[in-house]
PDB file of C-alpha atoms in Angstrom:
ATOM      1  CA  UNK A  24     144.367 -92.729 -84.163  1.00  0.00           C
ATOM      2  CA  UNK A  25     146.563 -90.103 -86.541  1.00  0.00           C
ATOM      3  CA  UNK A  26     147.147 -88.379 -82.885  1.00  0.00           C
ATOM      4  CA  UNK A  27     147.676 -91.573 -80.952  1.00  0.00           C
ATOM      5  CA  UNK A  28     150.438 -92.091 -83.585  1.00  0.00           C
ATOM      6  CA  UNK A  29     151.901 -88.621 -83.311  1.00  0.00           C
ATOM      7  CA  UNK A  30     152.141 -89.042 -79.335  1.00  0.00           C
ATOM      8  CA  UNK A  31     154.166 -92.255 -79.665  1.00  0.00           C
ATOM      9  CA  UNK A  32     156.052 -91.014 -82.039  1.00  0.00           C
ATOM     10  CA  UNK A  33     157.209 -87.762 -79.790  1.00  0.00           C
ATOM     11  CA  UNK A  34     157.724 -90.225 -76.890  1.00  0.00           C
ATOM     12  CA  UNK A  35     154.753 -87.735 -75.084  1.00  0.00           C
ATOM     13  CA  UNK A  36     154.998 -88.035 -71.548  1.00  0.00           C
ATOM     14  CA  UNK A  37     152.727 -88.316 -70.176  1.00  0.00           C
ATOM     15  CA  UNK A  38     151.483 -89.922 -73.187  1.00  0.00           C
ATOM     16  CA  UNK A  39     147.473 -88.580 -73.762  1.00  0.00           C
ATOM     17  CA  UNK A  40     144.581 -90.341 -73.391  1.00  0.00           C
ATOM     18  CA  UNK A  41     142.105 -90.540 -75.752  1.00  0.00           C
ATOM     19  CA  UNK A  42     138.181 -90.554 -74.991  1.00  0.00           C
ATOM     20  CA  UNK A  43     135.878 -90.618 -78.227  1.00  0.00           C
ATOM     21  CA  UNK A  44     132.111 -89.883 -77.957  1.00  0.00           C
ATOM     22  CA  UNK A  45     129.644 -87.410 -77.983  1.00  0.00           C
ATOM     23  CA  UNK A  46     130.565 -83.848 -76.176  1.00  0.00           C
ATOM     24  CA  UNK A  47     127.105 -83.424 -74.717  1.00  0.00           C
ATOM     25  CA  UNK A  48     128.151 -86.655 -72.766  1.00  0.00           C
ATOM     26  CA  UNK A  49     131.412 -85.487 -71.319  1.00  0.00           C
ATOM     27  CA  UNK A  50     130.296 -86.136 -67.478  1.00  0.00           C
ATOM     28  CA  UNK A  51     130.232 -89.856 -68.573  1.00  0.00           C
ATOM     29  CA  UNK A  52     133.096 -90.127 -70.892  1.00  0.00           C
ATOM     30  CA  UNK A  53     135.037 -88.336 -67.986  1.00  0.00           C
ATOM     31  CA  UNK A  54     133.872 -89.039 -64.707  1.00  0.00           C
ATOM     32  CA  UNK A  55     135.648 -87.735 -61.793  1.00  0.00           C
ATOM     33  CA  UNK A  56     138.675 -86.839 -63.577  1.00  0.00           C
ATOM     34  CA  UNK A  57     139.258 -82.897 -63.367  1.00  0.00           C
ATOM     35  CA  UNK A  58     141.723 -80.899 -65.720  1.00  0.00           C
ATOM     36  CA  UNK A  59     144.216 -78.138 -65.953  1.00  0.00           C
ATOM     37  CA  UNK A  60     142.989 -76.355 -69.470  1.00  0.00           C
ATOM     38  CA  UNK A  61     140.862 -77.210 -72.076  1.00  0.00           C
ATOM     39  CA  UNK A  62     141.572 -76.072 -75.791  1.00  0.00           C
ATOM     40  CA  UNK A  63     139.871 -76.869 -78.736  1.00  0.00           C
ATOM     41  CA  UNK A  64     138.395 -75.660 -82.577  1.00  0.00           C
ATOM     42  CA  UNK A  65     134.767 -76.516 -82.191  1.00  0.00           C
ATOM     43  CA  UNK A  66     132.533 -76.708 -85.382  1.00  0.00           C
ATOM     44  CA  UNK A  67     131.547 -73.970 -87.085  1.00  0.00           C
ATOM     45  CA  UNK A  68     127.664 -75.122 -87.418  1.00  0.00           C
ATOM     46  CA  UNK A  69     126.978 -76.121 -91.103  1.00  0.00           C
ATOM     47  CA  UNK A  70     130.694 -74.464 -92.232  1.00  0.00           C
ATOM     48  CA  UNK A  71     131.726 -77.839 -92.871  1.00  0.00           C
ATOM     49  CA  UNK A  72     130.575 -81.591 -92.414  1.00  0.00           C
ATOM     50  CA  UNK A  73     133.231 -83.396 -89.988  1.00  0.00           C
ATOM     51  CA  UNK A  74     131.190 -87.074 -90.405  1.00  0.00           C
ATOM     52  CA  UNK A  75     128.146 -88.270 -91.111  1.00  0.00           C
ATOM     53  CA  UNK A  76     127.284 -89.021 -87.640  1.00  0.00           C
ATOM     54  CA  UNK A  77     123.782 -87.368 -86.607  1.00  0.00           C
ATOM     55  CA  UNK A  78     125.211 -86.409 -83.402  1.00  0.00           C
ATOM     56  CA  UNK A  79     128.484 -84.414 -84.790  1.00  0.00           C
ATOM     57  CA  UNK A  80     126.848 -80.583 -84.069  1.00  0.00           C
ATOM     58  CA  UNK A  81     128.008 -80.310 -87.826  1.00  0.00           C
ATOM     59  CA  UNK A  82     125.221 -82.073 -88.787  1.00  0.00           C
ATOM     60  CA  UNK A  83     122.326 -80.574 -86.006  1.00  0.00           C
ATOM     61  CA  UNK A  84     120.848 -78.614 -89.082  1.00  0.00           C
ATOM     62  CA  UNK A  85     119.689 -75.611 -87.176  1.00  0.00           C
ATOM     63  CA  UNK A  86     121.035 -72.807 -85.403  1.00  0.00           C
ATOM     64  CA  UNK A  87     118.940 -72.977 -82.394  1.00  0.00           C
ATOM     65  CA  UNK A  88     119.641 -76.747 -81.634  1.00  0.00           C
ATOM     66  CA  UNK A  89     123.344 -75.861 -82.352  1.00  0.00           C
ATOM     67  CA  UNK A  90     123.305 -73.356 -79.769  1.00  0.00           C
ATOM     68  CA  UNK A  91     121.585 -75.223 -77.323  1.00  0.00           C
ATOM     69  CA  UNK A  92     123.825 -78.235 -78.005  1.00  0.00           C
ATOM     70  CA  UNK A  93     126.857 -76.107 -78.130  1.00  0.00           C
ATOM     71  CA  UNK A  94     125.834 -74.245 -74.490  1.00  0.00           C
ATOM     72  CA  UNK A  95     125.596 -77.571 -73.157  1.00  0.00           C
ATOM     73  CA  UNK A  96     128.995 -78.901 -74.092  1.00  0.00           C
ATOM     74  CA  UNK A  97     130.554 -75.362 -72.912  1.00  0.00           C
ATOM     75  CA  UNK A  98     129.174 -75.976 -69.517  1.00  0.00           C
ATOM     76  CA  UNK A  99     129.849 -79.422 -69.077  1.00  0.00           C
ATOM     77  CA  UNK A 100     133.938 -78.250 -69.912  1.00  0.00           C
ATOM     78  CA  UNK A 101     133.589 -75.271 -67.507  1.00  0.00           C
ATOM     79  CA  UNK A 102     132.723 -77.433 -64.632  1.00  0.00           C
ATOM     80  CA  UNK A 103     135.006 -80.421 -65.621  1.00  0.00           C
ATOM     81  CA  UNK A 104     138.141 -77.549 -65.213  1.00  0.00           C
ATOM     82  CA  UNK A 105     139.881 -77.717 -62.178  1.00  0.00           C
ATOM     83  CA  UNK A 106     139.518 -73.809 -60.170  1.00  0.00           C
ATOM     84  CA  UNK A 107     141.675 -71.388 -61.212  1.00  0.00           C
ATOM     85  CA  UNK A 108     142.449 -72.571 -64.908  1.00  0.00           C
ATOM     86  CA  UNK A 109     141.864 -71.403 -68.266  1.00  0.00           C
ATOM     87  CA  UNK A 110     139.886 -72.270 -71.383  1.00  0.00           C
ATOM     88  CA  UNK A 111     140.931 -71.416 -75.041  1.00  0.00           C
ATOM     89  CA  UNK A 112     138.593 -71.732 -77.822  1.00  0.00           C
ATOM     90  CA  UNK A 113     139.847 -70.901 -81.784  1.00  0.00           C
ATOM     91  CA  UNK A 114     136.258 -69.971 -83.559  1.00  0.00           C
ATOM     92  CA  UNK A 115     134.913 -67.927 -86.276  1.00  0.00           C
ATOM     93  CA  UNK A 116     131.964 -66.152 -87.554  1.00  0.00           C
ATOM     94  CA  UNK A 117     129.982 -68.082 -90.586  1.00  0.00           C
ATOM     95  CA  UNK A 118     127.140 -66.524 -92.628  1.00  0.00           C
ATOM     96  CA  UNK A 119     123.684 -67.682 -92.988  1.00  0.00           C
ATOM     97  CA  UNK A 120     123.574 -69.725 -96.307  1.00  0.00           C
ATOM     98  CA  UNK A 121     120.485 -67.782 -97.619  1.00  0.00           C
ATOM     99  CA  UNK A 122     119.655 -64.446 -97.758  1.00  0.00           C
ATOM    100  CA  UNK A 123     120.274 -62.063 -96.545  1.00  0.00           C
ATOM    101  CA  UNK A 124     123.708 -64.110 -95.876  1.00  0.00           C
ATOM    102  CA  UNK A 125     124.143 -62.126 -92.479  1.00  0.00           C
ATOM    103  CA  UNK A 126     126.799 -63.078 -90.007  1.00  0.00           C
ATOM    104  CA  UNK A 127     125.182 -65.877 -87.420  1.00  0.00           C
ATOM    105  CA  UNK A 128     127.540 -64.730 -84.346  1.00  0.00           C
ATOM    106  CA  UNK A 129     129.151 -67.785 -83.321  1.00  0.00           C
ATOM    107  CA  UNK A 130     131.902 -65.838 -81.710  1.00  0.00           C
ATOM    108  CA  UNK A 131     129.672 -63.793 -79.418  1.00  0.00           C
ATOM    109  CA  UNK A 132     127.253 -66.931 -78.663  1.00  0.00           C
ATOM    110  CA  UNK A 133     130.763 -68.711 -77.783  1.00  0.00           C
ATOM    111  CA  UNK A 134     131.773 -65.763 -75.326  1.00  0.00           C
ATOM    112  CA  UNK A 135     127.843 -65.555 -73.952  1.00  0.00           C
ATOM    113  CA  UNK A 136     127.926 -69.242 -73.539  1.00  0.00           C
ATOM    114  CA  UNK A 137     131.422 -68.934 -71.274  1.00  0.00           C
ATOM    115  CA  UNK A 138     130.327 -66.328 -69.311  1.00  0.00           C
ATOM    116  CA  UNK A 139     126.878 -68.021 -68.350  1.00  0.00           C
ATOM    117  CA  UNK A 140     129.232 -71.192 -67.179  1.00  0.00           C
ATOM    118  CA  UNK A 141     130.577 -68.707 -64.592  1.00  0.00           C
ATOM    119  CA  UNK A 142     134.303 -67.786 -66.657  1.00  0.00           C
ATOM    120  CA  UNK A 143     135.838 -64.264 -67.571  1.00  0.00           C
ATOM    121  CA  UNK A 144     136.167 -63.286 -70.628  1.00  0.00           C
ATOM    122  CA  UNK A 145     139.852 -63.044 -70.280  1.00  0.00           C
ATOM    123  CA  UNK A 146     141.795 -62.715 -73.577  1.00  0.00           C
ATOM    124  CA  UNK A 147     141.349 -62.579 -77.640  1.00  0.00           C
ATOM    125  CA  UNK A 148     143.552 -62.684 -80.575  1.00  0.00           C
ATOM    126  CA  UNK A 149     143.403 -62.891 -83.844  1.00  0.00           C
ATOM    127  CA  UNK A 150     144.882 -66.133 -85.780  1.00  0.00           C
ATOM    128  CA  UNK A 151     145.411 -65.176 -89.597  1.00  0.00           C
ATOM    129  CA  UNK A 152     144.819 -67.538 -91.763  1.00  0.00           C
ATOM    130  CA  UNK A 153     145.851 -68.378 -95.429  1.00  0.00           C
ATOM    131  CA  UNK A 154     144.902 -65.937 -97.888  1.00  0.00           C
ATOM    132  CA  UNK A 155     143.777 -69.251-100.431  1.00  0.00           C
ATOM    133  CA  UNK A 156     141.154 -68.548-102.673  1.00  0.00           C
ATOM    134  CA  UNK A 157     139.801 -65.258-100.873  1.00  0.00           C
ATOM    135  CA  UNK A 158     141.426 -62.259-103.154  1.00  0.00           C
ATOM    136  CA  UNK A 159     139.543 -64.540-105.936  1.00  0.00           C
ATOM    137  CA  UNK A 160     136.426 -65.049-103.682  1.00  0.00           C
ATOM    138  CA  UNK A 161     136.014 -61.220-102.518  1.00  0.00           C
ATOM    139  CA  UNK A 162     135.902 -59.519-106.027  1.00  0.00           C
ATOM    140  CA  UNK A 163     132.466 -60.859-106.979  1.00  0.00           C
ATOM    141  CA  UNK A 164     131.019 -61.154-103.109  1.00  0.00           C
ATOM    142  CA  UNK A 165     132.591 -57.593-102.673  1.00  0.00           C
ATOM    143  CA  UNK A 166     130.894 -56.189-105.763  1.00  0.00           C
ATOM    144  CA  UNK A 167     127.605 -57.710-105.354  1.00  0.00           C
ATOM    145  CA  UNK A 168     126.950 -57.363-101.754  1.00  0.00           C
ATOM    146  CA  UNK A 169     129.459 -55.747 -99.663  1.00  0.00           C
ATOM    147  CA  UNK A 170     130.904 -58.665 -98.390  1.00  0.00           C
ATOM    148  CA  UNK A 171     134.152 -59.023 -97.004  1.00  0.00           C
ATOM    149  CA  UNK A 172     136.677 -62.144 -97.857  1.00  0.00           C
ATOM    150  CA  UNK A 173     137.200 -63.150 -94.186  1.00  0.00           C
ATOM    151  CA  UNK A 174     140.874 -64.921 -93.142  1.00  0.00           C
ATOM    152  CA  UNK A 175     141.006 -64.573 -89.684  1.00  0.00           C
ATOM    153  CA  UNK A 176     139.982 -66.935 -86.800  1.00  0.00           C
ATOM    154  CA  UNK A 177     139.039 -65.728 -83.297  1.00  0.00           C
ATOM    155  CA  UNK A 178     141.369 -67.062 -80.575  1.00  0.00           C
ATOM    156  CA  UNK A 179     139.070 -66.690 -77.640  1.00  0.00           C
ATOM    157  CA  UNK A 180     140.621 -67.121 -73.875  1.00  0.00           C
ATOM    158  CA  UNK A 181     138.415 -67.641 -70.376  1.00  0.00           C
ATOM    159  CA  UNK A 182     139.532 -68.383 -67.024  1.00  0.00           C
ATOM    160  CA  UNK A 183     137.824 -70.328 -64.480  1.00  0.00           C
ATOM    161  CA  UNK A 184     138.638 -68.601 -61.095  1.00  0.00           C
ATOM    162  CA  UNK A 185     141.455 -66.569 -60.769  1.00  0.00           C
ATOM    163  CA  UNK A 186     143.575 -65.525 -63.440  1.00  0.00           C
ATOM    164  CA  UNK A 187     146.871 -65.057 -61.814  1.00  0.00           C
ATOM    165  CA  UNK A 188     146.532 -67.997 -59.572  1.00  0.00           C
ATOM    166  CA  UNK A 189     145.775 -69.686 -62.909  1.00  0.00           C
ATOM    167  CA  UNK A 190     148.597 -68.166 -64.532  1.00  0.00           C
ATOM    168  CA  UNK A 191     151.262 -69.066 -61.519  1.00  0.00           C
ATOM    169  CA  UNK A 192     150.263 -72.826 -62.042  1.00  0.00           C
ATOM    170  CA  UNK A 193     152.212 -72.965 -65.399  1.00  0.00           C
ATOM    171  CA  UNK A 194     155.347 -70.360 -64.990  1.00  0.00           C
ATOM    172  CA  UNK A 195     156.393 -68.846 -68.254  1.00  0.00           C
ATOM    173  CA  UNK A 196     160.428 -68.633 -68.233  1.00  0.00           C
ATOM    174  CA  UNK A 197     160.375 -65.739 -70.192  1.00  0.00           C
ATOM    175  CA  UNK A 198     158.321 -64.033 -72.923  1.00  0.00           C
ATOM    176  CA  UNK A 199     160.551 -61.635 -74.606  1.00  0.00           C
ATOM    177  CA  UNK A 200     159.193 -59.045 -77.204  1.00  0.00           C
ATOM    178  CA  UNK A 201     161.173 -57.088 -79.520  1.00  0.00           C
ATOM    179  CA  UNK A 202     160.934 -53.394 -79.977  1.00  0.00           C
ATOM    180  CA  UNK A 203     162.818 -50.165 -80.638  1.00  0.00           C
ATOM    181  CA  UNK A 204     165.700 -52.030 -80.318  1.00  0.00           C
ATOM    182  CA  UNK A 205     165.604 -53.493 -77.100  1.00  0.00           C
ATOM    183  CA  UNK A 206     164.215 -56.787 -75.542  1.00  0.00           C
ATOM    184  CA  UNK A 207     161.359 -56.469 -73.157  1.00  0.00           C
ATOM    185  CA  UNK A 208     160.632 -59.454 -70.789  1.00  0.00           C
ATOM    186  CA  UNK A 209     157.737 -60.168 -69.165  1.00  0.00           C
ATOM    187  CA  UNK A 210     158.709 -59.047 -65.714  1.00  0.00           C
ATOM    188  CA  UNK A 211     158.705 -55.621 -67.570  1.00  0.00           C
ATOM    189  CA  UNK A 212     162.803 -55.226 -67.710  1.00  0.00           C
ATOM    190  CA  UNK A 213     164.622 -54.512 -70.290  1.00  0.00           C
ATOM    191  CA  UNK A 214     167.584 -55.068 -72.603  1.00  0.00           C
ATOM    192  CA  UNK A 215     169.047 -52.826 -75.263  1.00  0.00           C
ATOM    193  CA  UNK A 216     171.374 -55.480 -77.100  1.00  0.00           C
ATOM    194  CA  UNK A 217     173.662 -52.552 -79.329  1.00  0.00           C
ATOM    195  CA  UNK A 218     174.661 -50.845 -75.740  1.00  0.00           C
ATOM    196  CA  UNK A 219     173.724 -53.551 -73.168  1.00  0.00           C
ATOM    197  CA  UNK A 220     172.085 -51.260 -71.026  1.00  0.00           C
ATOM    198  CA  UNK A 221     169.141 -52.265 -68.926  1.00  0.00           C
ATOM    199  CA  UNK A 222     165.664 -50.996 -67.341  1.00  0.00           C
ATOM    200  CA  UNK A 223     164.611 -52.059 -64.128  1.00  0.00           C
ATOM    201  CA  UNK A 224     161.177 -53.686 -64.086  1.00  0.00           C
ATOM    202  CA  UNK A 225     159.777 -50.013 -63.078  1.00  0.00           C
ATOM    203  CA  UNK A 226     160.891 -48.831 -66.457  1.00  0.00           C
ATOM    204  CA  UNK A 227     162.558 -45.695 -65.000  1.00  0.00           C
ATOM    205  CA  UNK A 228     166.036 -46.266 -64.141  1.00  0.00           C
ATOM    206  CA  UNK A 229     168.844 -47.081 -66.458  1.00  0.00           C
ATOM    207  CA  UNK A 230     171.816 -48.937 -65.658  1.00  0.00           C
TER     208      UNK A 230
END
């Protein structure tokens, strides 16, 4: 509803529509329809508890039926892209709540589970995230057991098909990056705003 609210608000256009139920259903909840990208921040197993529903994968209770669930949904987004079209998923590692407290490897299960469904492993970055409590956290977890205070999240990209046909279907004006004092775009020209003198997309001649 709170995103319903925020797309009226914005005047969204087209405005979204909104499908609620489970994930492992999503050829029913769907249907026919086919889409351009999919994006999402799935749950992180038993991280955190999203509802008290018994089918929210935050409450499967173990890892293997999490997987398996969590396979399932992957495919069932894979094939409901259209060709040529990517996929962007923002996850992160979580640790086994009792010893020995290892990492479970969400993130590689996530990239296994994408490349099964036929993508590419296309992309990552790293999303930093708030420091919070971790400089508290880390002293004692640090100390005791070598762990580290983690505050990143793993911005994972896939692509369906081709990736430049993929990337033609949504034409980026321009992505300009700053460095040693000029403006690089990315057709690969440059700008060097104290002189005004440019590269050529070759990056060999001056002008």
């Amino acid at each position: 509803q709170q995103a319903a609210d925020v797309a009226r608000k914005h005047k969204l256009d087209p405005e979204p529509q909104w499908a609620v139920g489970d994930s492992r259903g999503l050829p029913a909840l769907v249907g026919s329809h086919t889409f351009d990208a999919a994006f999402t921040c799935p749950p992180y197993f038993d991280l955190e508890r999203y509802s008290k529903d018994p089918r929210d994968l935050s409450n499967v209770g173990e890892w293997a039926a999490f997987r398996k669930a969590y396979r399932e949904i992957i495919q069932h987004t894979v094939a409901a892209l259209k060709p040529d079209t990517f996929a962007v998923w923002v996850v992160g590692d979580i640790r086994q709540k009792t010893k020995p407290s290892g990492y479970r490897g969400l993130v590689p299960a996530t990239i296994h589970a994408f490349l099964d469904a036929g993508c590419v492993y296309y992309n990552e970055c790293i999303l930093l995230t708030m420091l919070g409590t971790a400089p508290v956290r880390v002293a004692s977890q640090f100390g005791g057991g070598r762990k580290l205070g983690k505050v990143h999240q793993n911005v994972l990209v896939f692509v369906k098909g081709d990736p430049y046909k993929a990337a033609a279907k949504v034409p980026v004006e321009e992505v300009a990056v700053e460095q040693g004092g000029a403006t690089w775009r990315a057709d690969g020209s440059a700008l060097v705003d104290a002189t005004g003198e440019t590269y050529d997309p070759e990056w060999e001649n001056i002008t």
